[in-house]
Amino acid sequence: MKLFLDTASLEDIRKYCALGVIKGVTTNPTLIARENGDFHAIIREIASVTDGPINAEVLAEDWEGMVREGEELAAVHPRVVVKIPMTAEGLRAVSTLAPRGVKTNMTLVFSAAQALLAANAGASYVAPFVGRVDDIGYDGIAVIRDIAAVLSDGDFETQIVAASVRSPLHVVEAAKAGAHIATVPPKVIAQMIPHPLTEAGLKRFMDDWKKRV
Ligand code: E4P
């Protein structure tokens, strides 16, 4: 399972891409709104840091606006993936953009039924929101498992991007449940790095090295 970074912060994108573990970046209107600067300029800067796909979301809620914005975003950089919300208008926009060669990520997906619709519309990616499902007392990882099962017949090339990831455990469980990608906030990537036994082991190696004769 590949790891994407779920942020629009260039500082964090530079920091974690330098580790060589980040294969793409996802943004959403909330994440872009936290940054200063023009939307398209931010996407271009992200593209200059990562070699992978850069997800940028449309703001329109009608089909015509989504298609127009989707084409504009796709023209910003060849690696842009256009995020489109899971609505009837959004499905229509995905099925319009896909034959035009625009890669799309159907976002705000909370069920296998929605994921099936997105795949049939031609979405390149589908993004179930694990944490937000957990927040309302259901099992977000079970949604990933269901989506992986219903898309496993090989009819579609739609990739599952586990989104709304809140912990290292979410990342591991998403991989076990069949996600192709997890998009992970910088804070969670940072939490995935250390382990008390790694720290203790390193200290012991260094202490033993200093004692050598
Ligand atoms: C992807 O970019 C999603 O929009 C994001 O993972 C949502 O995360 P949140 O539920 O923590 O806002």
JSON list of C-alpha atoms in Angstrom, two decimals, residues 5 16 165-171 183-194:
[
{"chain": "A", "resi": 5, "resn": "LEU", "atom": "CA", "xyz": [0.58, 12.93, 2.41]},
{"chain": "A", "resi": 16, "resn": "TYR", "atom": "CA", "xyz": [8.27, 14.22, 4.50]},
{"chain": "A", "resi": 165, "resn": "VAL", "atom": "CA", "xyz": [-6.69, 8.68, 8.63]},
{"chain": "A", "resi": 166, "resn": "ARG", "atom": "CA", "xyz": [-6.21, 9.50, 12.30]},
{"chain": "A", "resi": 167, "resn": "SER", "atom": "CA", "xyz": [-3.58, 7.05, 13.61]},
{"chain": "A", "resi": 168, "resn": "PRO", "atom": "CA", "xyz": [-0.77, 4.64, 12.64]},
{"chain": "A", "resi": 169, "resn": "LEU", "atom": "CA", "xyz": [-3.22, 1.81, 13.43]},
{"chain": "A", "resi": 170, "resn": "HIS", "atom": "CA", "xyz": [-5.62, 3.17, 10.80]},
{"chain": "A", "resi": 171, "resn": "VAL", "atom": "CA", "xyz": [-2.78, 3.03, 8.25]},
{"chain": "A", "resi": 183, "resn": "THR", "atom": "CA", "xyz": [-3.40, 9.40, 2.53]},
{"chain": "A", "resi": 184, "resn": "VAL", "atom": "CA", "xyz": [-1.88, 10.26, 5.87]},
{"chain": "A", "resi": 185, "resn": "PRO", "atom": "CA", "xyz": [-1.61, 13.59, 7.74]},
{"chain": "A", "resi": 186, "resn": "PRO", "atom": "CA", "xyz": [1.97, 14.69, 8.56]},
{"chain": "A", "resi": 187, "resn": "LYS", "atom": "CA", "xyz": [1.33, 14.19, 12.29]},
{"chain": "A", "resi": 188, "resn": "VAL", "atom": "CA", "xyz": [0.46, 10.52, 11.74]},
{"chain": "A", "resi": 189, "resn": "ILE", "atom": "CA", "xyz": [3.53, 9.93, 9.51]},
{"chain": "A", "resi": 190, "resn": "ALA", "atom": "CA", "xyz": [5.60, 11.36, 12.39]},
{"chain": "A", "resi": 191, "resn": "GLN", "atom": "CA", "xyz": [3.88, 8.97, 14.82]},
{"chain": "A", "resi": 192, "resn": "MET", "atom": "CA", "xyz": [4.71, 6.00, 12.55]},
{"chain": "A", "resi": 193, "resn": "ILE", "atom": "CA", "xyz": [8.48, 6.53, 12.73]},
{"chain": "A", "resi": 194, "resn": "PRO", "atom": "CA", "xyz": [9.57, 5.95, 16.35]}
]
